Amino acid sequence: MAILRNKDILRADQFSKEEVGLIMDTARAFEQDLQAGEVLDTMKGQILASLFFEPSTRTRLSFETAMLRLGGEVVTVADPKTSSTAKGESLHDTIKTVEGYADLIVLRHPQIGAAEEAAAATDKPILNAGDGAGQHPTQSLLDLYTIEKEKGTADGLTISLAGDLKNGRTVHSLVDLLTLFDVKFYFVAPPALRMPEEIVAKLKTKGIKVTETESLEEALAASDVLYMTRIQRERFADPAEYERLKGAYVLNRALLEKAKEGITIMHPLPRVNEIATDVDEYAGAAYFRQSANGVPVRMALLALVTGKA
Ligand code: NCD
């Protein structure tokens, strides 16, 4: 299918429902292949460049695992201190260089809009692996994949997002993606970390019901899915403000007793203190399954943008 061929993956609101369906179907097919122990050569002879100018464990390693599982090869910058960025090279020049080496480029960068800037510099596909507090579209696709796997469908669900909704790029992308479905939202955050006004306004224009609250208990009682997030320390100008807010929400087994039966707990990870480890044993704690889902979803994206799936 050619609809995603040669496309950049920059923002979650770029996708049509048809494209999302294709990505989910392709990911499910790859997951079956992996479970059957098949060794794939879908991307044999292709090279992925993964450029990470911010820390990462899951996103980088699952992209690289995805490429290797598809039979492709990977070159990496995992630490900006080891690249010419440390010598003052511009993002434009880095991308113009890397396009000469690789067939497609995954980029994580601290600046909002960096992926768009990279995409303007090259015709090779750019996949945004997080641009500062902006977007993280590939995470939202694996989040949707997880919701569909855990719940059957996103349609009809009440989904709560809790924590740092101001600075968390995963939640910005996830709500954009879920506007393609029939969902209701609870946004749970302290006043200083609320979801940006323009995102809430956009949802309301689309007729999506949004309840903003500071009460995690209120949201838990009504939710089919709770998506917890880390307070994004690296986005705070004032360390004291981070200290004040870092314990805003902590989900533990006692609090989970107040949740709607069968609730699914998600988190993009890494967690700091916002989910107690006693929640890990709960059957609906899906966050490690969620991180594993990054591999088939990213296999689908790599294969689709290069026209190999
Ligand atoms: C998230 C990120 O980098 O935005 N992690 C991830 O990609 N799974 C979430 C976070 O860092 O809090």
PDB file of C-alpha atoms and ligand atoms in Angstrom:
ATOM      1  CA  MET A   1       0.000   0.000   0.000  1.00  0.00           C
ATOM      2  CA  ALA A   2       1.462   3.279  -1.067  1.00  0.00           C
ATOM      3  CA  ILE A   3      -0.394   5.781   1.109  1.00  0.00           C
ATOM      4  CA  LEU A   4       2.471   6.258   3.568  1.00  0.00           C
ATOM      5  CA  ARG A   5       5.336   5.742   1.140  1.00  0.00           C
ATOM      6  CA  ASN A   6       8.000   8.471   1.354  1.00  0.00           C
ATOM      7  CA  LYS A   7       6.001  10.289   4.028  1.00  0.00           C
ATOM      8  CA  ASP A   8       7.572  11.928   7.054  1.00  0.00           C
ATOM      9  CA  ILE A   9       6.077  11.035  10.434  1.00  0.00           C
ATOM     10  CA  LEU A  10       6.082  14.377  12.204  1.00  0.00           C
ATOM     11  CA  ARG A  11       2.854  14.879  14.168  1.00  0.00           C
ATOM     12  CA  ALA A  12      -0.011  12.678  15.320  1.00  0.00           C
ATOM     13  CA  ASP A  13      -2.608  14.934  13.707  1.00  0.00           C
ATOM     14  CA  GLN A  14      -1.186  14.244  10.232  1.00  0.00           C
ATOM     15  CA  PHE A  15      -2.845  10.815   9.992  1.00  0.00           C
ATOM     16  CA  SER A  16      -6.111   9.885   8.318  1.00  0.00           C
ATOM     17  CA  LYS A  17      -8.167   7.081   9.819  1.00  0.00           C
ATOM     18  CA  GLU A  18      -7.211   4.948   6.819  1.00  0.00           C
ATOM     19  CA  GLU A  19      -3.497   5.477   7.461  1.00  0.00           C
ATOM     20  CA  VAL A  20      -3.881   4.633  11.144  1.00  0.00           C
ATOM     21  CA  GLY A  21      -5.788   1.466  10.254  1.00  0.00           C
ATOM     22  CA  LEU A  22      -3.040   0.455   7.836  1.00  0.00           C
ATOM     23  CA  ILE A  23      -0.319   1.031  10.453  1.00  0.00           C
ATOM     24  CA  MET A  24      -2.242  -1.013  13.057  1.00  0.00           C
ATOM     25  CA  ASP A  25      -2.911  -3.884  10.599  1.00  0.00           C
ATOM     26  CA  THR A  26       0.707  -3.917   9.434  1.00  0.00           C
ATOM     27  CA  ALA A  27       1.962  -3.912  13.039  1.00  0.00           C
ATOM     28  CA  ARG A  28      -0.344  -6.816  13.945  1.00  0.00           C
ATOM     29  CA  ALA A  29       0.960  -8.808  10.976  1.00  0.00           C
ATOM     30  CA  PHE A  30       4.575  -8.133  11.992  1.00  0.00           C
ATOM     31  CA  GLU A  31       3.799  -9.090  15.581  1.00  0.00           C
ATOM     32  CA  GLN A  32       2.452 -12.436  14.355  1.00  0.00           C
ATOM     33  CA  ASP A  33       5.600 -12.966  12.298  1.00  0.00           C
ATOM     34  CA  LEU A  34       7.744 -12.253  15.358  1.00  0.00           C
ATOM     35  CA  GLN A  35       5.701 -14.595  17.522  1.00  0.00           C
ATOM     36  CA  ALA A  36       6.055 -17.321  14.910  1.00  0.00           C
ATOM     37  CA  GLY A  37       9.837 -16.841  15.106  1.00  0.00           C
ATOM     38  CA  GLU A  38      10.117 -15.781  11.472  1.00  0.00           C
ATOM     39  CA  VAL A  39      13.339 -14.141  10.333  1.00  0.00           C
ATOM     40  CA  LEU A  40      12.408 -11.290   7.991  1.00  0.00           C
ATOM     41  CA  ASP A  41      14.349  -9.665   5.166  1.00  0.00           C
ATOM     42  CA  THR A  42      11.785  -6.962   4.403  1.00  0.00           C
ATOM     43  CA  MET A  43      14.357  -4.169   4.740  1.00  0.00           C
ATOM     44  CA  LYS A  44      17.506  -6.024   3.765  1.00  0.00           C
ATOM     45  CA  GLY A  45      20.046  -3.608   2.285  1.00  0.00           C
ATOM     46  CA  GLN A  46      18.449  -0.536   3.902  1.00  0.00           C
ATOM     47  CA  ILE A  47      20.055   1.610   6.586  1.00  0.00           C
ATOM     48  CA  LEU A  48      18.271   3.492   9.352  1.00  0.00           C
ATOM     49  CA  ALA A  49      20.031   6.431  11.010  1.00  0.00           C
ATOM     50  CA  SER A  50      18.825   7.001  14.560  1.00  0.00           C
ATOM     51  CA  LEU A  51      19.820  10.415  15.890  1.00  0.00           C
ATOM     52  CA  PHE A  52      19.027  10.972  19.559  1.00  0.00           C
ATOM     53  CA  PHE A  53      19.894  14.379  20.951  1.00  0.00           C
ATOM     54  CA  GLU A  54      17.930  13.678  24.162  1.00  0.00           C
ATOM     55  CA  PRO A  55      18.046  10.609  26.444  1.00  0.00           C
ATOM     56  CA  SER A  56      16.081   7.549  25.389  1.00  0.00           C
ATOM     57  CA  THR A  57      15.833   3.871  26.215  1.00  0.00           C
ATOM     58  CA  ARG A  58      12.601   2.555  24.695  1.00  0.00           C
ATOM     59  CA  THR A  59      12.186   4.739  21.645  1.00  0.00           C
ATOM     60  CA  ARG A  60      15.709   4.336  20.315  1.00  0.00           C
ATOM     61  CA  LEU A  61      16.114   0.677  21.168  1.00  0.00           C
ATOM     62  CA  SER A  62      12.691  -0.315  19.846  1.00  0.00           C
ATOM     63  CA  PHE A  63      13.281   1.577  16.570  1.00  0.00           C
ATOM     64  CA  GLU A  64      16.658  -0.108  16.201  1.00  0.00           C
ATOM     65  CA  THR A  65      15.253  -3.507  17.166  1.00  0.00           C
ATOM     66  CA  ALA A  66      12.463  -2.975  14.636  1.00  0.00           C
ATOM     67  CA  MET A  67      14.969  -2.237  11.868  1.00  0.00           C
ATOM     68  CA  LEU A  68      17.109  -5.254  12.795  1.00  0.00           C
ATOM     69  CA  ARG A  69      14.035  -7.530  12.966  1.00  0.00           C
ATOM     70  CA  LEU A  70      13.196  -6.381   9.428  1.00  0.00           C
ATOM     71  CA  GLY A  71      16.656  -7.413   8.240  1.00  0.00           C
ATOM     72  CA  GLY A  72      17.939  -3.832   7.899  1.00  0.00           C
ATOM     73  CA  GLU A  73      20.980  -2.130   9.386  1.00  0.00           C
ATOM     74  CA  VAL A  74      21.319   0.755  11.837  1.00  0.00           C
ATOM     75  CA  VAL A  75      23.749   3.638  12.424  1.00  0.00           C
ATOM     76  CA  THR A  76      23.280   5.623  15.617  1.00  0.00           C
ATOM     77  CA  VAL A  77      24.044   8.802  17.467  1.00  0.00           C
ATOM     78  CA  ALA A  78      22.893   7.967  20.979  1.00  0.00           C
ATOM     79  CA  ASP A  79      24.727  10.787  22.711  1.00  0.00           C
ATOM     80  CA  PRO A  80      24.930  14.293  21.203  1.00  0.00           C
ATOM     81  CA  LYS A  81      28.280  14.817  22.928  1.00  0.00           C
ATOM     82  CA  THR A  82      29.779  12.318  20.462  1.00  0.00           C
ATOM     83  CA  SER A  83      28.446  14.037  17.323  1.00  0.00           C
ATOM     84  CA  SER A  84      29.420  17.268  15.561  1.00  0.00           C
ATOM     85  CA  THR A  85      26.418  18.956  17.206  1.00  0.00           C
ATOM     86  CA  ALA A  86      28.836  19.375  20.113  1.00  0.00           C
ATOM     87  CA  LYS A  87      31.071  21.405  17.764  1.00  0.00           C
ATOM     88  CA  GLY A  88      28.206  23.724  16.854  1.00  0.00           C
ATOM     89  CA  GLU A  89      26.902  22.047  13.698  1.00  0.00           C
ATOM     90  CA  SER A  90      23.328  23.008  12.784  1.00  0.00           C
ATOM     91  CA  LEU A  91      20.558  20.430  12.609  1.00  0.00           C
ATOM     92  CA  HIS A  92      20.192  21.241   8.900  1.00  0.00           C
ATOM     93  CA  ASP A  93      23.819  20.358   8.186  1.00  0.00           C
ATOM     94  CA  THR A  94      23.670  17.192  10.289  1.00  0.00           C
ATOM     95  CA  ILE A  95      20.616  16.004   8.352  1.00  0.00           C
ATOM     96  CA  LYS A  96      22.168  16.924   4.956  1.00  0.00           C
ATOM     97  CA  THR A  97      25.130  14.768   5.962  1.00  0.00           C
ATOM     98  CA  VAL A  98      23.177  11.811   7.293  1.00  0.00           C
ATOM     99  CA  GLU A  99      20.909  11.696   4.225  1.00  0.00           C
ATOM    100  CA  GLY A 100      24.046  10.726   2.318  1.00  0.00           C
ATOM    101  CA  TYR A 101      24.453   7.648   4.516  1.00  0.00           C
ATOM    102  CA  ALA A 102      21.007   6.316   5.358  1.00  0.00           C
ATOM    103  CA  ASP A 103      17.652   5.542   3.709  1.00  0.00           C
ATOM    104  CA  LEU A 104      15.573   6.989   6.534  1.00  0.00           C
ATOM    105  CA  ILE A 105      16.180   8.960   9.714  1.00  0.00           C
ATOM    106  CA  VAL A 106      14.692   8.785  13.208  1.00  0.00           C
ATOM    107  CA  LEU A 107      15.254  11.986  15.169  1.00  0.00           C
ATOM    108  CA  ARG A 108      14.799  12.962  18.809  1.00  0.00           C
ATOM    109  CA  HIS A 109      15.642  16.558  19.602  1.00  0.00           C
ATOM    110  CA  PRO A 110      15.022  18.980  22.498  1.00  0.00           C
ATOM    111  CA  GLN A 111      13.506  21.710  20.298  1.00  0.00           C
ATOM    112  CA  ILE A 112       9.816  21.870  19.395  1.00  0.00           C
ATOM    113  CA  GLY A 113       9.565  21.782  15.590  1.00  0.00           C
ATOM    114  CA  ALA A 114      12.987  20.124  15.089  1.00  0.00           C
ATOM    115  CA  ALA A 115      11.493  17.220  13.125  1.00  0.00           C
ATOM    116  CA  GLU A 116       9.785  19.620  10.706  1.00  0.00           C
ATOM    117  CA  GLU A 117      13.076  21.468  10.297  1.00  0.00           C
ATOM    118  CA  ALA A 118      14.839  18.178   9.560  1.00  0.00           C
ATOM    119  CA  ALA A 119      12.150  17.148   7.090  1.00  0.00           C
ATOM    120  CA  ALA A 120      12.615  20.431   5.205  1.00  0.00           C
ATOM    121  CA  ALA A 121      16.320  19.618   4.808  1.00  0.00           C
ATOM    122  CA  THR A 122      15.939  16.213   3.149  1.00  0.00           C
ATOM    123  CA  ASP A 123      13.724  14.123   0.867  1.00  0.00           C
ATOM    124  CA  LYS A 124      14.491  11.007   2.928  1.00  0.00           C
ATOM    125  CA  PRO A 125      11.734  10.074   5.408  1.00  0.00           C
ATOM    126  CA  ILE A 126      12.101  11.689   8.847  1.00  0.00           C
ATOM    127  CA  LEU A 127      10.409  10.000  11.799  1.00  0.00           C
ATOM    128  CA  ASN A 128       9.915  12.273  14.798  1.00  0.00           C
ATOM    129  CA  ALA A 129      10.930  10.406  17.947  1.00  0.00           C
ATOM    130  CA  GLY A 130      10.087  13.391  20.147  1.00  0.00           C
ATOM    131  CA  ASP A 131      10.665  17.124  19.609  1.00  0.00           C
ATOM    132  CA  GLY A 132      11.019  18.768  23.016  1.00  0.00           C
ATOM    133  CA  ALA A 133       7.641  19.311  24.646  1.00  0.00           C
ATOM    134  CA  GLY A 134       5.995  19.137  21.211  1.00  0.00           C
ATOM    135  CA  GLN A 135       4.991  15.828  19.653  1.00  0.00           C
ATOM    136  CA  HIS A 136       5.823  12.114  19.831  1.00  0.00           C
ATOM    137  CA  PRO A 137       3.685  10.593  17.074  1.00  0.00           C
ATOM    138  CA  THR A 138       5.229   7.115  16.954  1.00  0.00           C
ATOM    139  CA  GLN A 139       4.607   6.739  20.696  1.00  0.00           C
ATOM    140  CA  SER A 140       0.941   7.639  20.202  1.00  0.00           C
ATOM    141  CA  LEU A 141       0.645   4.932  17.535  1.00  0.00           C
ATOM    142  CA  LEU A 142       2.038   2.306  19.895  1.00  0.00           C
ATOM    143  CA  ASP A 143      -0.258   3.672  22.601  1.00  0.00           C
ATOM    144  CA  LEU A 144      -3.262   3.213  20.314  1.00  0.00           C
ATOM    145  CA  TYR A 145      -2.017  -0.255  19.350  1.00  0.00           C
ATOM    146  CA  THR A 146      -1.833  -1.083  23.065  1.00  0.00           C
ATOM    147  CA  ILE A 147      -5.348   0.250  23.721  1.00  0.00           C
ATOM    148  CA  GLU A 148      -6.710  -1.855  20.851  1.00  0.00           C
ATOM    149  CA  LYS A 149      -4.865  -4.943  22.098  1.00  0.00           C
ATOM    150  CA  GLU A 150      -5.919  -4.506  25.704  1.00  0.00           C
ATOM    151  CA  LYS A 151      -9.479  -3.288  25.103  1.00  0.00           C
ATOM    152  CA  GLY A 152     -10.426  -4.478  21.593  1.00  0.00           C
ATOM    153  CA  THR A 153     -11.094  -0.946  20.342  1.00  0.00           C
ATOM    154  CA  ALA A 154     -10.617   2.678  21.391  1.00  0.00           C
ATOM    155  CA  ASP A 155     -14.212   3.506  20.442  1.00  0.00           C
ATOM    156  CA  GLY A 156     -16.529   4.054  23.382  1.00  0.00           C
ATOM    157  CA  LEU A 157     -13.737   4.374  25.947  1.00  0.00           C
ATOM    158  CA  THR A 158     -13.237   6.955  28.664  1.00  0.00           C
ATOM    159  CA  ILE A 159      -9.518   7.695  28.813  1.00  0.00           C
ATOM    160  CA  SER A 160      -7.779   9.655  31.564  1.00  0.00           C
ATOM    161  CA  LEU A 161      -4.415  11.310  31.088  1.00  0.00           C
ATOM    162  CA  ALA A 162      -2.686  12.293  34.324  1.00  0.00           C
ATOM    163  CA  GLY A 163       0.462  14.152  35.341  1.00  0.00           C
ATOM    164  CA  ASP A 164       2.463  16.647  33.301  1.00  0.00           C
ATOM    165  CA  LEU A 165       0.005  17.416  30.524  1.00  0.00           C
ATOM    166  CA  LYS A 166       1.707  20.735  29.769  1.00  0.00           C
ATOM    167  CA  ASN A 167       5.163  19.421  28.917  1.00  0.00           C
ATOM    168  CA  GLY A 168       4.429  15.791  28.066  1.00  0.00           C
ATOM    169  CA  ARG A 169       4.747  15.285  24.312  1.00  0.00           C
ATOM    170  CA  THR A 170       3.284  11.765  24.486  1.00  0.00           C
ATOM    171  CA  VAL A 171      -0.071  13.057  25.709  1.00  0.00           C
ATOM    172  CA  HIS A 172      -0.143  15.865  23.131  1.00  0.00           C
ATOM    173  CA  SER A 173       0.229  13.312  20.358  1.00  0.00           C
ATOM    174  CA  LEU A 174      -2.080  10.740  21.935  1.00  0.00           C
ATOM    175  CA  VAL A 175      -5.065  13.077  22.208  1.00  0.00           C
ATOM    176  CA  ASP A 176      -4.520  14.208  18.608  1.00  0.00           C
ATOM    177  CA  LEU A 177      -4.567  10.607  17.428  1.00  0.00           C
ATOM    178  CA  LEU A 178      -7.574   9.614  19.532  1.00  0.00           C
ATOM    179  CA  THR A 179      -9.702  12.385  18.007  1.00  0.00           C
ATOM    180  CA  LEU A 180     -10.140   9.902  15.140  1.00  0.00           C
ATOM    181  CA  PHE A 181     -12.132   7.715  17.582  1.00  0.00           C
ATOM    182  CA  ASP A 182     -15.219   7.995  19.750  1.00  0.00           C
ATOM    183  CA  VAL A 183     -13.563   8.682  23.104  1.00  0.00           C
ATOM    184  CA  LYS A 184     -14.145  10.804  26.215  1.00  0.00           C
ATOM    185  CA  PHE A 185     -11.236  12.349  28.117  1.00  0.00           C
ATOM    186  CA  TYR A 186     -10.383  13.246  31.689  1.00  0.00           C
ATOM    187  CA  PHE A 187      -7.331  15.488  31.958  1.00  0.00           C
ATOM    188  CA  VAL A 188      -5.877  15.224  35.476  1.00  0.00           C
ATOM    189  CA  ALA A 189      -3.180  17.772  36.316  1.00  0.00           C
ATOM    190  CA  PRO A 190      -2.195  20.413  38.843  1.00  0.00           C
ATOM    191  CA  PRO A 191      -3.069  23.929  37.601  1.00  0.00           C
ATOM    192  CA  ALA A 192       0.555  24.613  36.591  1.00  0.00           C
ATOM    193  CA  LEU A 193       0.723  21.494  34.386  1.00  0.00           C
ATOM    194  CA  ARG A 194      -2.630  21.565  32.590  1.00  0.00           C
ATOM    195  CA  MET A 195      -3.069  20.491  28.993  1.00  0.00           C
ATOM    196  CA  PRO A 196      -2.299  23.475  26.707  1.00  0.00           C
ATOM    197  CA  GLU A 197      -5.408  25.572  26.109  1.00  0.00           C
ATOM    198  CA  GLU A 198      -5.236  25.273  22.317  1.00  0.00           C
ATOM    199  CA  ILE A 199      -5.298  21.457  22.513  1.00  0.00           C
ATOM    200  CA  VAL A 200      -8.365  21.474  24.810  1.00  0.00           C
ATOM    201  CA  ALA A 201     -10.086  24.018  22.544  1.00  0.00           C
ATOM    202  CA  LYS A 202      -9.351  21.902  19.453  1.00  0.00           C
ATOM    203  CA  LEU A 203     -10.895  18.827  21.107  1.00  0.00           C
ATOM    204  CA  LYS A 204     -14.005  20.735  22.097  1.00  0.00           C
ATOM    205  CA  THR A 205     -14.415  22.058  18.537  1.00  0.00           C
ATOM    206  CA  LYS A 206     -14.368  18.445  17.381  1.00  0.00           C
ATOM    207  CA  GLY A 207     -17.187  17.631  19.804  1.00  0.00           C
ATOM    208  CA  ILE A 208     -15.018  15.490  22.105  1.00  0.00           C
ATOM    209  CA  LYS A 209     -16.022  15.548  25.760  1.00  0.00           C
ATOM    210  CA  VAL A 210     -13.174  16.708  28.007  1.00  0.00           C
ATOM    211  CA  THR A 211     -13.345  16.927  31.808  1.00  0.00           C
ATOM    212  CA  GLU A 212     -10.439  18.757  33.420  1.00  0.00           C
ATOM    213  CA  THR A 213      -9.856  17.948  37.080  1.00  0.00           C
ATOM    214  CA  GLU A 214      -7.162  17.875  39.740  1.00  0.00           C
ATOM    215  CA  SER A 215      -8.645  14.732  41.265  1.00  0.00           C
ATOM    216  CA  LEU A 216      -7.114  11.442  40.191  1.00  0.00           C
ATOM    217  CA  GLU A 217      -9.768   9.615  42.249  1.00  0.00           C
ATOM    218  CA  GLU A 218     -12.595  11.231  40.298  1.00  0.00           C
ATOM    219  CA  ALA A 219     -11.003  10.202  37.008  1.00  0.00           C
ATOM    220  CA  LEU A 220     -10.177   6.664  38.167  1.00  0.00           C
ATOM    221  CA  ALA A 221     -13.785   5.921  39.029  1.00  0.00           C
ATOM    222  CA  ALA A 222     -14.932   6.792  35.497  1.00  0.00           C
ATOM    223  CA  SER A 223     -12.069   5.516  33.334  1.00  0.00           C
ATOM    224  CA  ASP A 224     -11.491   2.484  31.156  1.00  0.00           C
ATOM    225  CA  VAL A 225      -7.867   3.522  30.646  1.00  0.00           C
ATOM    226  CA  LEU A 226      -5.568   5.622  32.833  1.00  0.00           C
ATOM    227  CA  TYR A 227      -2.466   6.988  31.073  1.00  0.00           C
ATOM    228  CA  MET A 228       0.012   8.179  33.720  1.00  0.00           C
ATOM    229  CA  THR A 229       2.921  10.448  32.840  1.00  0.00           C
ATOM    230  CA  ARG A 230       6.181  11.553  34.431  1.00  0.00           C
ATOM    231  CA  ILE A 231       6.576  15.151  35.573  1.00  0.00           C
ATOM    232  CA  GLN A 232       9.041  16.348  32.880  1.00  0.00           C
ATOM    233  CA  ARG A 233      11.862  17.652  35.061  1.00  0.00           C
ATOM    234  CA  GLU A 234      14.034  18.634  32.067  1.00  0.00           C
ATOM    235  CA  ARG A 235      11.386  21.149  30.905  1.00  0.00           C
ATOM    236  CA  PHE A 236      11.344  23.150  34.170  1.00  0.00           C
ATOM    237  CA  ALA A 237      13.254  26.435  34.258  1.00  0.00           C
ATOM    238  CA  ASP A 238      12.944  26.516  38.066  1.00  0.00           C
ATOM    239  CA  PRO A 239      14.111  23.390  39.978  1.00  0.00           C
ATOM    240  CA  ALA A 240      12.042  24.452  43.018  1.00  0.00           C
ATOM    241  CA  GLU A 241       8.885  24.341  40.891  1.00  0.00           C
ATOM    242  CA  TYR A 242       9.756  20.773  39.870  1.00  0.00           C
ATOM    243  CA  GLU A 243      10.299  19.821  43.536  1.00  0.00           C
ATOM    244  CA  ARG A 244       6.891  21.287  44.375  1.00  0.00           C
ATOM    245  CA  LEU A 245       5.092  19.331  41.661  1.00  0.00           C
ATOM    246  CA  LYS A 246       7.008  16.050  41.395  1.00  0.00           C
ATOM    247  CA  GLY A 247       4.793  14.170  43.841  1.00  0.00           C
ATOM    248  CA  ALA A 248       1.517  15.513  42.411  1.00  0.00           C
ATOM    249  CA  TYR A 249       0.100  12.066  41.619  1.00  0.00           C
ATOM    250  CA  VAL A 250       1.178   8.658  42.796  1.00  0.00           C
ATOM    251  CA  LEU A 251      -0.892   5.666  41.760  1.00  0.00           C
ATOM    252  CA  ASN A 252      -0.617   2.760  44.186  1.00  0.00           C
ATOM    253  CA  ARG A 253      -2.646  -0.384  44.922  1.00  0.00           C
ATOM    254  CA  ALA A 254      -4.742   1.374  47.580  1.00  0.00           C
ATOM    255  CA  LEU A 255      -5.786   4.097  45.127  1.00  0.00           C
ATOM    256  CA  LEU A 256      -6.384   1.521  42.424  1.00  0.00           C
ATOM    257  CA  GLU A 257      -9.147   0.058  44.646  1.00  0.00           C
ATOM    258  CA  LYS A 258     -11.153   3.190  43.782  1.00  0.00           C
ATOM    259  CA  ALA A 259     -10.850   2.625  40.039  1.00  0.00           C
ATOM    260  CA  LYS A 260     -13.487   1.345  37.640  1.00  0.00           C
ATOM    261  CA  GLU A 261     -13.287  -2.442  37.442  1.00  0.00           C
ATOM    262  CA  GLY A 262     -10.997  -3.707  34.697  1.00  0.00           C
ATOM    263  CA  ILE A 263      -9.173  -0.412  34.242  1.00  0.00           C
ATOM    264  CA  THR A 264      -6.071  -0.548  32.049  1.00  0.00           C
ATOM    265  CA  ILE A 265      -3.043   1.360  33.370  1.00  0.00           C
ATOM    266  CA  MET A 266      -0.644   2.752  30.773  1.00  0.00           C
ATOM    267  CA  HIS A 267       2.527   4.852  30.986  1.00  0.00           C
ATOM    268  CA  PRO A 268       4.991   5.724  28.195  1.00  0.00           C
ATOM    269  CA  LEU A 269       7.834   5.170  30.733  1.00  0.00           C
ATOM    270  CA  PRO A 270      10.253   5.961  32.235  1.00  0.00           C
ATOM    271  CA  ARG A 271       8.409   6.208  35.555  1.00  0.00           C
ATOM    272  CA  VAL A 272       9.938   8.002  38.479  1.00  0.00           C
ATOM    273  CA  ASN A 273       7.524   7.774  41.406  1.00  0.00           C
ATOM    274  CA  GLU A 274       4.100   8.209  39.779  1.00  0.00           C
ATOM    275  CA  ILE A 275       3.226   4.509  39.716  1.00  0.00           C
ATOM    276  CA  ALA A 276       4.180   2.510  42.809  1.00  0.00           C
ATOM    277  CA  THR A 277       5.781  -0.828  42.020  1.00  0.00           C
ATOM    278  CA  ASP A 278       2.941  -2.637  43.838  1.00  0.00           C
ATOM    279  CA  VAL A 279       0.746  -1.761  40.837  1.00  0.00           C
ATOM    280  CA  ASP A 280       2.962  -3.858  38.528  1.00  0.00           C
ATOM    281  CA  GLU A 281       1.304  -7.111  39.666  1.00  0.00           C
ATOM    282  CA  TYR A 282      -2.189  -5.826  38.773  1.00  0.00           C
ATOM    283  CA  ALA A 283      -3.456  -7.663  35.667  1.00  0.00           C
ATOM    284  CA  GLY A 284      -4.444  -4.400  33.953  1.00  0.00           C
ATOM    285  CA  ALA A 285      -0.996  -2.824  34.408  1.00  0.00           C
ATOM    286  CA  ALA A 286      -0.080  -2.687  30.723  1.00  0.00           C
ATOM    287  CA  TYR A 287       2.975  -0.416  30.662  1.00  0.00           C
ATOM    288  CA  PHE A 288       5.616  -3.052  30.011  1.00  0.00           C
ATOM    289  CA  ARG A 289       3.411  -4.715  27.386  1.00  0.00           C
ATOM    290  CA  GLN A 290       3.008  -1.198  25.949  1.00  0.00           C
ATOM    291  CA  SER A 291       6.771  -0.690  25.647  1.00  0.00           C
ATOM    292  CA  ALA A 292       7.131  -4.091  23.937  1.00  0.00           C
ATOM    293  CA  ASN A 293       4.475  -3.029  21.422  1.00  0.00           C
ATOM    294  CA  GLY A 294       6.917  -0.370  20.230  1.00  0.00           C
ATOM    295  CA  VAL A 295       8.714  -2.981  18.146  1.00  0.00           C
ATOM    296  CA  PRO A 296       5.910  -4.174  15.817  1.00  0.00           C
ATOM    297  CA  VAL A 297       4.467  -0.654  15.506  1.00  0.00           C
ATOM    298  CA  ARG A 298       7.856   0.795  14.554  1.00  0.00           C
ATOM    299  CA  MET A 299       8.471  -2.125  12.181  1.00  0.00           C
ATOM    300  CA  ALA A 300       5.214  -1.135  10.473  1.00  0.00           C
ATOM    301  CA  LEU A 301       6.255   2.527  10.229  1.00  0.00           C
ATOM    302  CA  LEU A 302       9.723   1.757   8.863  1.00  0.00           C
ATOM    303  CA  ALA A 303       8.362  -0.657   6.272  1.00  0.00           C
ATOM    304  CA  LEU A 304       5.466   1.575   5.217  1.00  0.00           C
ATOM    305  CA  VAL A 305       7.420   4.802   4.721  1.00  0.00           C
ATOM    306  CA  THR A 306      10.019   2.986   2.629  1.00  0.00           C
ATOM    307  CA  GLY A 307       7.347   1.235   0.568  1.00  0.00           C
ATOM    308  CA  LYS A 308       8.430  -2.222   1.758  1.00  0.00           C
ATOM    309  CA  ALA A 309       5.091  -3.188   3.333  1.00  0.00           C
TER     310      ALA A 309
HETATM  311  C1  NCD B   1       8.544   9.595  26.810  1.00  0.00           C
HETATM  312  C2  NCD B   1       9.245  10.711  26.067  1.00  0.00           C
HETATM  313  O1  NCD B   1      10.443  10.629  25.800  1.00  0.00           O
HETATM  314  O2  NCD B   1       8.544  11.655  25.755  1.00  0.00           O
HETATM  315  N1  NCD B   1       9.223   8.396  26.808  1.00  0.00           N
HETATM  316  C3  NCD B   1       9.125   7.570  25.721  1.00  0.00           C
HETATM  317  O3  NCD B   1       9.434   7.941  24.592  1.00  0.00           O
HETATM  318  N2  NCD B   1       8.616   6.352  25.935  1.00  0.00           N
HETATM  319  C4  NCD B   1       8.007   9.984  28.116  1.00  0.00           C
HETATM  320  C5  NCD B   1       8.884  10.630  29.136  1.00  0.00           C
HETATM  321  O4  NCD B   1      10.090  10.833  28.919  1.00  0.00           O
HETATM  322  O5  NCD B   1       8.359  10.949  30.210  1.00  0.00           O
END
